[in-house]
Tab-separated table of C-alpha atoms in Angstrom:
chain	number	residue	atom	x	y	z
A	27	MET	CA	27.789	-3.397	41.359
A	28	LYS	CA	24.398	-4.521	40.044
A	29	ARG	CA	22.632	-2.198	42.498
A	30	TYR	CA	24.606	0.754	41.149
A	31	LEU	CA	23.875	-0.241	37.559
A	32	ASP	CA	20.144	-0.659	38.234
A	33	MET	CA	20.004	2.679	40.033
A	34	MET	CA	21.864	4.519	37.273
A	35	ASN	CA	19.587	2.946	34.676
A	36	GLN	CA	16.522	4.232	36.534
A	37	TRP	CA	18.133	7.649	36.959
A	38	PHE	CA	18.797	7.781	33.224
A	39	ILE	CA	15.162	6.874	32.538
A	40	LEU	CA	14.077	9.708	34.845
A	41	LYS	CA	16.229	12.139	32.876
A	42	GLN	CA	14.796	10.888	29.584
A	43	GLU	CA	11.319	11.554	30.962
A	44	GLY	CA	12.348	15.079	31.958
A	45	LYS	CA	12.225	14.322	35.691
A	46	SER	CA	14.770	15.028	38.392
A	47	ILE	CA	15.544	13.677	41.845
A	48	ASP	CA	14.564	17.047	43.311
A	49	ARG	CA	10.942	15.807	42.961
A	50	TYR	CA	11.512	13.323	45.792
A	51	LEU	CA	13.306	15.858	47.979
A	52	LYS	CA	10.605	18.511	47.557
A	53	LYS	CA	7.843	15.964	48.206
A	54	LYS	CA	9.518	15.040	51.500
A	55	GLY	CA	10.042	18.705	52.447
A	56	TYR	CA	13.833	18.545	52.183
A	57	CYS	CA	15.220	21.907	51.069
A	58	LYS	CA	18.787	21.697	52.401
A	59	VAL	CA	20.740	18.498	51.756
A	60	ALA	CA	24.128	17.042	52.544
A	61	ILE	CA	25.648	14.356	50.337
A	62	TYR	CA	27.574	11.430	51.803
A	63	GLY	CA	30.148	10.008	49.398
A	64	MET	CA	31.590	12.634	47.086
A	65	ALA	CA	33.008	10.332	44.424
A	66	ILE	CA	31.209	9.527	41.164
A	67	TYR	CA	27.630	9.248	42.439
A	68	GLY	CA	27.878	12.140	44.867
A	69	ARG	CA	29.148	14.348	42.070
A	70	HIS	CA	26.236	13.275	39.875
A	71	VAL	CA	23.878	14.357	42.667
A	72	VAL	CA	25.608	17.740	42.870
A	73	ARG	CA	25.305	18.295	39.126
A	74	GLU	CA	21.662	17.154	39.157
A	75	LEU	CA	20.670	19.536	41.958
A	76	ARG	CA	22.884	22.524	41.106
A	77	ASN	CA	20.230	24.574	39.329
A	78	LYS	CA	17.245	23.357	41.321
A	79	ASP	CA	15.474	24.817	44.350
A	80	ILE	CA	17.440	22.513	46.640
A	81	VAL	CA	20.411	23.838	48.629
A	82	ILE	CA	23.413	21.528	48.847
A	83	ALA	CA	24.785	22.451	52.262
A	84	TYR	CA	27.952	20.335	52.092
A	85	GLY	CA	29.422	17.027	51.063
A	86	ILE	CA	30.688	14.334	53.420
A	87	ASP	CA	33.556	11.996	52.659
A	88	ARG	CA	36.149	10.056	54.652
A	89	LYS	CA	38.836	11.187	52.215
A	90	LYS	CA	40.138	14.736	52.321
A	91	MET	CA	38.722	16.444	49.240
A	92	GLU	CA	38.707	19.858	47.673
A	93	PRO	CA	35.364	21.644	47.320
A	94	TYR	CA	33.342	20.462	44.334
A	95	TYR	CA	31.455	23.181	42.464
A	96	GLY	CA	32.066	25.346	45.519
A	97	ILE	CA	30.550	22.788	47.898
A	98	GLU	CA	32.714	22.172	50.943
A	99	VAL	CA	33.443	18.520	51.763
A	100	VAL	CA	33.675	17.661	55.464
A	101	ASN	CA	35.017	14.574	57.192
A	102	PRO	CA	32.438	12.572	59.201
A	103	THR	CA	34.409	12.681	62.440
A	104	GLY	CA	32.457	15.197	64.497
A	105	ARG	CA	29.142	16.976	64.700
A	106	LEU	CA	27.863	17.744	61.210
A	107	PRO	CA	26.502	21.138	60.134
A	108	ASP	CA	22.748	21.569	59.786
A	109	ALA	CA	20.822	19.971	56.894
A	110	ASP	CA	17.336	18.554	56.372
A	111	VAL	CA	18.609	15.211	55.093
A	112	ILE	CA	21.783	13.361	54.143
A	113	ILE	CA	21.738	11.542	50.807
A	114	ASN	CA	23.952	8.463	51.071
A	115	THR	CA	25.535	7.596	47.720
A	116	VAL	CA	27.528	4.642	49.119
A	117	LEU	CA	25.178	1.729	48.468
A	118	HIS	CA	27.571	-1.186	48.927
A	119	ASP	CA	28.208	-0.408	52.630
A	120	GLN	CA	24.944	1.319	53.451
A	121	ASN	CA	24.328	-0.134	56.927
A	122	SER	CA	27.723	0.808	58.324
A	123	VAL	CA	27.486	4.306	56.803
A	124	ILE	CA	24.102	4.871	58.443
A	125	ALA	CA	25.326	3.482	61.772
A	126	ALA	CA	28.387	5.750	61.721
A	127	LEU	CA	26.295	8.814	60.854
A	128	LYS	CA	23.796	8.072	63.642
A	129	GLN	CA	26.672	8.343	66.116
A	130	ILE	CA	27.402	11.942	65.118
A	131	THR	CA	24.091	13.427	63.943
A	132	ASP	CA	20.314	13.274	64.183
A	133	ILE	CA	19.894	14.298	60.534
A	134	PRO	CA	17.851	11.667	58.664
A	135	VAL	CA	19.705	9.614	56.057
A	136	VAL	CA	18.211	8.386	52.772
A	137	SER	CA	19.932	6.291	50.153
A	138	LEU	CA	20.419	7.649	46.661
A	139	GLU	CA	18.794	4.446	45.481
A	140	ASP	CA	15.562	5.341	47.330
A	141	VAL	CA	15.699	8.916	46.058
A	142	VAL	CA	16.014	7.744	42.446
A	143	PHE	CA	13.383	5.018	42.579
A	144	GLU	CA	10.880	7.189	44.490
A	145	SER	CA	11.274	10.196	42.158
A	146	TYR	CA	8.670	8.780	39.783
A	147	ASP	CA	5.705	9.709	41.986
């Protein structure tokens, strides 16, 4: 839980400084993103990017979920639709999430933690 708390603290500092995580995504050339983990942190990502120049292609979650802000949520059981990057919001089980995604897609995966901490540049 400390990792989540540290990340959210840094994210809050970013917001106080008038910065957004879209800075990181644009710097890396990511225009179309998918979000893995559509619970609390995934929903924060959606709200953060909603009015930015970043397209949220879809969400990914193991649980069946209704669309969130019109964003379809798919189950990670087969080939995933196209995206430039997948933002993984599940920090506590990051290695197994990445391993599972590598079995079904070639889309690069970045952790939300990295996105937040590297958005200062």
